[in-house]
Amino acid sequence: MKRLQGKVAVITGAGAGIGRATAELFAEEGAAVVIAERDEATGREAAERITQAGGKALFVSTDVADEASVARMAAEAVAAFGPIHILVNNAAVFILKGIEATPEEWRQILDVNVMGPALVAKHVVPAIRQAGGGAIVNLASISSFIAQPNFVTYNTTKTAILGLTRCMAMDLAPANIRVNAVCPGVVWTQIVERQALAMGLDRAGADVHPQWAGAQLIHRCADPREIAFAILFLASDEASFITGTHLMVDAGYTAR
Ligand SMILES: NC(=O)c1ccc[n+]([C@@H]2O[C@H](COP(=O)([O-])OP(=O)(O)OC[C@H]3O[C@@H](n4cnc5c(N)ncnc54)[C@H](O)[C@@H]3O)[C@@H](O)[C@H]2O)c1
């Protein structure tokens, strides 16, 4: 029996990286997936690949920071697949700045990384209520717990996700909706690759560098699918007694 058979899942930022791996895994497990992605090309391609592989997927062009866009996405998702069971708030931007960040940079990252998940929940939760309940998984990070050089903007948003997760879990428990966060360590996605390359590091270099996966107990970057499995667990009925908390998937980065 597939673990998400008959379920409908909305995944933001599912055109690339962890979101895409999650959409592919959820589809393999029987879910119909809504790729709520701002990048038309990658979003469309992700949905096509899943459909070609025999899964159910719909791409909806979505900017999680724009409420009208989010409301449209939720309506299209319900029109295509009916009530929704799972929301994965994955989309984020990586504006990595210290205290020199401009108000415009602060607004951009707060809008996408913090307000975005709240807006998406606001418009998707009514459809989860229609389904009789479900699960929300928010993407936090090791950056929710540790200091990193010149990461003031990003780490502030990822720390906020933990508060968002706990408060949403409290408010939505009566509706039978569980809310949890996943906190990945260093995952080899486009953004990590770009930053590693800027430091002159390839993947093998990032695996051992003390500021990258070298700081983990397992000295290698994760594949996005390794994070997707943790998201799948929290989204599935196997996690029926888990809400308001976070799961570290960081290869021991924060265990030191
Ligand atoms: N890669 C890592 O090492 C790592 C570690 C810890 C946490 N995370 C978290 O995991 C999540 C995914 O990270 P990733 O590395 O896969 O990122 P990524 O950059 O590879 O993918 C992010 C996707 O989100 C989309 N997106 C960005 N802004 C959007 C918006 N406003 N509306 C809709 N879509 C938007 C992008 O187009 C992209 O497809 C993020 O929340 C990130 O903070 C990543």
Short mmCIF file of C-alpha atoms and ligand atoms in Angstrom, two decimals:
data_model
loop_
_atom_site.label_atom_id
_atom_site.label_comp_id
_atom_site.label_asym_id
_atom_site.label_seq_id
_atom_site.Cartn_x
_atom_site.Cartn_y
_atom_site.Cartn_z
CA MET A 1 0.00 0.00 0.00
CA LYS A 2 1.37 3.39 -0.98
CA ARG A 3 1.75 5.75 1.98
CA LEU A 4 -0.11 8.74 0.47
CA GLN A 5 -2.63 6.90 -1.70
CA GLY A 6 -5.65 9.12 -2.40
CA LYS A 7 -4.09 12.20 -0.74
CA VAL A 8 -3.71 15.65 -2.28
CA ALA A 9 -0.57 17.65 -1.43
CA VAL A 10 0.39 21.26 -2.14
CA ILE A 11 4.15 21.81 -2.20
CA THR A 12 5.54 25.33 -2.58
CA GLY A 13 8.80 25.89 -4.42
CA ALA A 14 8.55 22.40 -5.92
CA GLY A 15 10.32 23.32 -9.16
CA ALA A 16 13.76 22.62 -7.70
CA GLY A 17 15.76 21.18 -4.83
CA ILE A 18 14.04 19.78 -1.74
CA GLY A 19 10.56 20.80 -2.94
CA ARG A 20 10.97 18.95 -6.21
CA ALA A 21 12.33 15.81 -4.57
CA THR A 22 9.37 15.93 -2.17
CA ALA A 23 6.87 16.29 -5.01
CA GLU A 24 8.43 13.30 -6.83
CA LEU A 25 8.45 11.15 -3.69
CA PHE A 26 4.88 12.08 -2.74
CA ALA A 27 3.70 11.24 -6.27
CA GLU A 28 5.49 7.86 -6.09
CA GLU A 29 3.61 7.28 -2.81
CA GLY A 30 0.27 7.87 -4.52
CA ALA A 31 -0.45 11.55 -3.83
CA ALA A 32 -1.74 14.04 -6.38
CA VAL A 33 0.73 16.93 -6.08
CA VAL A 34 0.30 20.62 -6.73
CA ILE A 35 3.58 22.27 -7.72
CA ALA A 36 3.12 25.83 -6.39
CA GLU A 37 6.20 27.41 -7.92
CA ARG A 38 7.15 30.92 -9.01
CA ASP A 39 9.56 29.77 -11.75
CA GLU A 40 7.39 28.79 -14.75
CA ALA A 41 10.01 26.68 -16.53
CA THR A 42 11.08 24.49 -13.60
CA GLY A 43 7.56 24.24 -12.18
CA ARG A 44 6.11 23.09 -15.48
CA GLU A 45 8.95 20.63 -16.06
CA ALA A 46 8.58 19.14 -12.56
CA ALA A 47 4.87 18.52 -13.13
CA GLU A 48 5.47 17.05 -16.61
CA ARG A 49 8.13 14.63 -15.32
CA ILE A 50 5.79 13.35 -12.61
CA THR A 51 2.93 12.95 -15.06
CA GLN A 52 5.17 11.13 -17.57
CA ALA A 53 6.23 8.75 -14.79
CA GLY A 54 2.56 7.87 -14.21
CA GLY A 55 1.90 10.21 -11.28
CA LYS A 56 -0.63 13.01 -10.82
CA ALA A 57 0.71 16.56 -10.81
CA LEU A 58 -0.46 20.08 -11.53
CA PHE A 59 1.78 23.12 -11.92
CA VAL A 60 0.27 26.38 -10.70
CA SER A 61 2.36 29.53 -11.16
CA THR A 62 2.51 30.91 -7.62
CA ASP A 63 4.34 33.61 -5.72
CA VAL A 64 3.92 32.72 -2.04
CA ALA A 65 4.49 36.35 -1.05
CA ASP A 66 1.52 37.58 -3.11
CA GLU A 67 -1.82 36.83 -1.46
CA ALA A 68 -3.86 37.05 -4.68
CA SER A 69 -1.53 34.55 -6.34
CA VAL A 70 -1.75 32.20 -3.35
CA ALA A 71 -5.57 32.41 -3.28
CA ARG A 72 -5.68 31.58 -7.00
CA MET A 73 -3.38 28.61 -6.47
CA ALA A 74 -5.53 27.20 -3.66
CA ALA A 75 -8.68 27.55 -5.79
CA GLU A 76 -7.02 25.86 -8.81
CA ALA A 77 -5.71 23.05 -6.62
CA VAL A 78 -9.18 22.30 -5.23
CA ALA A 79 -10.78 22.58 -8.69
CA ALA A 80 -8.29 20.02 -10.06
CA PHE A 81 -8.03 17.52 -7.22
CA GLY A 82 -10.68 18.32 -4.55
CA PRO A 83 -10.01 18.71 -0.80
CA ILE A 84 -6.34 18.98 0.24
CA HIS A 85 -4.67 16.79 2.89
CA ILE A 86 -1.06 17.98 2.99
CA LEU A 87 0.75 21.32 2.69
CA VAL A 88 4.54 21.55 2.48
CA ASN A 89 5.75 25.12 2.98
CA ASN A 90 9.11 24.76 1.27
CA ALA A 91 9.67 27.86 -0.93
CA ALA A 92 12.28 30.28 0.38
CA VAL A 93 14.83 32.80 -0.81
CA PHE A 94 18.40 32.92 0.38
CA ILE A 95 19.26 36.57 0.99
CA LEU A 96 22.37 36.13 3.09
CA LYS A 97 23.23 39.41 4.76
CA GLY A 98 24.52 40.69 8.08
CA ILE A 99 23.19 43.80 9.80
CA GLU A 100 24.05 45.84 6.71
CA ALA A 101 20.94 44.40 4.95
CA THR A 102 18.72 47.08 3.44
CA PRO A 103 15.04 47.46 4.34
CA GLU A 104 14.23 46.22 0.84
CA GLU A 105 16.29 43.03 1.39
CA TRP A 106 14.60 42.52 4.76
CA ARG A 107 11.16 42.96 3.24
CA GLN A 108 11.93 40.50 0.41
CA ILE A 109 13.14 37.72 2.67
CA LEU A 110 10.49 38.24 5.36
CA ASP A 111 7.74 38.33 2.72
CA VAL A 112 8.76 35.04 1.09
CA ASN A 113 10.22 33.04 4.00
CA VAL A 114 7.90 34.07 6.85
CA MET A 115 4.73 35.71 5.54
CA GLY A 116 4.68 33.29 2.57
CA PRO A 117 4.09 30.10 4.62
CA ALA A 118 1.46 31.93 6.70
CA LEU A 119 -0.39 33.15 3.61
CA VAL A 120 -0.29 29.75 1.96
CA ALA A 121 -1.63 28.14 5.14
CA LYS A 122 -4.38 30.78 5.33
CA HIS A 123 -5.66 29.84 1.88
CA VAL A 124 -5.00 26.09 1.91
CA VAL A 125 -6.27 25.28 5.41
CA PRO A 126 -9.96 25.69 4.44
CA ALA A 127 -9.44 22.89 1.89
CA ILE A 128 -7.66 20.75 4.52
CA ARG A 129 -10.64 21.28 6.83
CA GLN A 130 -12.87 20.05 3.98
CA ALA A 131 -10.78 16.87 3.90
CA GLY A 132 -11.46 16.39 7.62
CA GLY A 133 -7.89 17.19 8.65
CA GLY A 134 -4.33 16.64 7.48
CA ALA A 135 -0.76 17.80 7.97
CA ILE A 136 1.42 20.83 7.33
CA VAL A 137 5.20 20.54 7.15
CA ASN A 138 7.24 23.76 7.23
CA LEU A 139 10.87 23.90 6.13
CA ALA A 140 13.04 25.31 8.88
CA SER A 141 16.80 24.63 9.06
CA ILE A 142 19.89 24.12 11.17
CA SER A 143 19.96 27.90 10.67
CA SER A 144 16.97 28.09 13.07
CA PHE A 145 19.34 27.03 15.87
CA ILE A 146 22.87 28.18 15.12
CA ALA A 147 24.77 31.34 14.24
CA GLN A 148 26.48 31.46 10.85
CA PRO A 149 28.68 34.26 9.54
CA ASN A 150 26.68 37.00 7.75
CA PHE A 151 23.42 34.99 7.83
CA VAL A 152 21.44 37.45 10.00
CA THR A 153 18.60 37.84 7.48
CA TYR A 154 18.17 34.17 6.55
CA ASN A 155 18.61 32.73 10.06
CA THR A 156 16.07 35.19 11.47
CA THR A 157 13.45 33.92 9.02
CA LYS A 158 14.24 30.26 9.65
CA THR A 159 14.02 30.81 13.43
CA ALA A 160 10.61 32.45 12.92
CA ILE A 161 9.40 29.28 11.19
CA LEU A 162 9.66 27.41 14.51
CA GLY A 163 7.34 29.93 16.21
CA LEU A 164 4.97 29.81 13.25
CA THR A 165 4.95 26.01 13.46
CA ARG A 166 4.16 25.86 17.18
CA CYS A 167 1.41 28.51 17.03
CA MET A 168 -0.20 27.03 13.93
CA ALA A 169 -0.10 23.59 15.59
CA MET A 170 -2.01 24.99 18.58
CA ASP A 171 -4.62 26.80 16.51
CA LEU A 172 -5.17 23.95 14.06
CA ALA A 173 -5.17 20.96 16.42
CA PRO A 174 -8.97 21.22 16.94
CA ALA A 175 -9.35 20.89 13.17
CA ASN A 176 -7.30 17.66 13.21
CA ILE A 177 -4.42 19.35 11.36
CA ARG A 178 -0.91 18.55 12.57
CA VAL A 179 1.86 21.13 11.98
CA ASN A 180 5.57 20.31 12.19
CA ALA A 181 8.89 21.54 10.85
CA VAL A 182 11.83 19.76 9.24
CA CYS A 183 15.31 21.20 9.85
CA PRO A 184 17.79 20.08 7.20
CA GLY A 185 21.56 20.33 7.44
CA VAL A 186 23.58 21.00 4.30
CA VAL A 187 21.69 19.76 1.23
CA TRP A 188 23.23 19.84 -2.25
CA THR A 189 20.70 22.04 -4.10
CA GLN A 190 21.19 24.84 -6.63
CA ILE A 191 21.55 27.51 -3.95
CA VAL A 192 24.13 25.58 -1.94
CA GLU A 193 26.01 24.70 -5.13
CA ARG A 194 26.09 28.37 -6.16
CA GLN A 195 27.42 29.48 -2.80
CA ALA A 196 29.95 26.69 -2.58
CA LEU A 197 31.23 27.52 -6.07
CA ALA A 198 31.58 31.18 -5.03
CA MET A 199 33.94 29.95 -2.29
CA GLY A 200 35.84 27.84 -4.84
CA LEU A 201 34.33 24.58 -3.55
CA ASP A 202 32.88 21.71 -5.59
CA ARG A 203 30.60 19.11 -3.95
CA ALA A 204 33.54 17.06 -2.66
CA GLY A 205 35.02 20.23 -1.18
CA ALA A 206 31.70 21.21 0.44
CA ASP A 207 31.48 17.69 1.93
CA VAL A 208 34.50 18.34 4.14
CA HIS A 209 34.71 22.14 4.52
CA PRO A 210 34.26 23.16 8.20
CA GLN A 211 31.60 25.76 7.28
CA TRP A 212 29.64 23.22 5.21
CA ALA A 213 29.06 19.48 5.58
CA GLY A 214 32.41 19.14 7.33
CA ALA A 215 30.63 20.54 10.43
CA GLN A 216 28.19 17.57 10.39
CA LEU A 217 28.96 14.22 12.02
CA ILE A 218 28.36 12.67 8.58
CA HIS A 219 30.75 14.52 6.30
CA ARG A 220 28.72 14.84 3.11
CA CYS A 221 25.98 17.04 1.72
CA ALA A 222 22.52 15.46 1.71
CA ASP A 223 20.69 14.63 -1.48
CA PRO A 224 17.32 16.44 -1.55
CA ARG A 225 15.52 13.08 -1.45
CA GLU A 226 16.99 12.34 1.98
CA ILE A 227 15.11 15.39 3.29
CA ALA A 228 11.98 14.45 1.34
CA PHE A 229 11.75 11.16 3.27
CA ALA A 230 11.58 13.08 6.58
CA ILE A 231 8.89 15.38 5.14
CA LEU A 232 6.99 12.30 3.95
CA PHE A 233 7.07 10.80 7.45
CA LEU A 234 5.68 13.94 9.12
CA ALA A 235 3.05 14.34 6.39
CA SER A 236 1.92 10.72 6.62
CA ASP A 237 -0.44 9.03 9.09
CA GLU A 238 2.64 7.35 10.62
CA ALA A 239 3.22 10.68 12.43
CA SER A 240 -0.36 10.82 13.77
CA PHE A 241 0.76 11.70 17.35
CA ILE A 242 3.34 14.34 16.35
CA THR A 243 2.50 18.03 16.20
CA GLY A 244 4.03 21.39 17.14
CA THR A 245 7.61 20.20 16.94
CA HIS A 246 10.61 19.94 14.62
CA LEU A 247 12.69 17.10 13.25
CA MET A 248 16.43 17.67 12.78
CA VAL A 249 17.64 16.06 9.54
CA ASP A 250 21.13 17.48 9.82
CA ALA A 251 23.57 14.55 9.95
CA GLY A 252 24.42 15.58 13.50
CA TYR A 253 25.37 19.20 12.71
CA THR A 254 23.63 20.46 15.87
CA ALA A 255 24.60 17.42 17.99
CA ARG A 256 28.13 18.73 18.55
N1 LIG B 1 19.63 23.46 0.73
C1 LIG B 1 19.90 23.43 2.01
O1 LIG B 1 21.05 23.13 2.42
C2 LIG B 1 18.84 23.76 3.03
C3 LIG B 1 19.17 23.59 4.38
C4 LIG B 1 18.22 23.87 5.35
C5 LIG B 1 16.95 24.31 4.97
N2 LIG B 1 16.65 24.47 3.67
C6 LIG B 1 15.30 24.93 3.35
O2 LIG B 1 14.71 24.03 2.43
C7 LIG B 1 13.83 24.74 1.55
C8 LIG B 1 14.19 24.45 0.10
O3 LIG B 1 15.54 24.81 -0.11
P1 LIG B 1 16.30 24.40 -1.46
O4 LIG B 1 17.75 24.36 -1.11
O5 LIG B 1 15.65 23.24 -2.08
O6 LIG B 1 16.05 25.72 -2.31
P2 LIG B 1 16.08 25.93 -3.93
O7 LIG B 1 16.55 27.33 -4.13
O8 LIG B 1 16.80 24.81 -4.59
O9 LIG B 1 14.54 25.80 -4.29
C9 LIG B 1 13.62 26.75 -3.81
C10 LIG B 1 12.47 26.83 -4.78
O10 LIG B 1 11.53 27.79 -4.26
C11 LIG B 1 11.10 28.62 -5.34
N3 LIG B 1 10.67 29.91 -4.80
C12 LIG B 1 11.44 30.91 -4.31
N4 LIG B 1 10.68 31.96 -3.98
C13 LIG B 1 9.39 31.63 -4.27
C14 LIG B 1 8.15 32.30 -4.14
N5 LIG B 1 8.09 33.56 -3.69
N6 LIG B 1 7.03 31.66 -4.50
C15 LIG B 1 7.08 30.38 -4.99
N7 LIG B 1 8.23 29.71 -5.15
C16 LIG B 1 9.37 30.32 -4.79
C17 LIG B 1 12.32 28.74 -6.23
O11 LIG B 1 11.97 29.16 -7.53
C18 LIG B 1 12.88 27.32 -6.17
O12 LIG B 1 12.31 26.49 -7.16
C19 LIG B 1 13.94 26.21 1.95
O13 LIG B 1 12.88 26.55 2.80
C20 LIG B 1 15.26 26.29 2.67
O14 LIG B 1 15.30 27.36 3.61
C21 LIG B 1 17.56 24.20 2.68
#
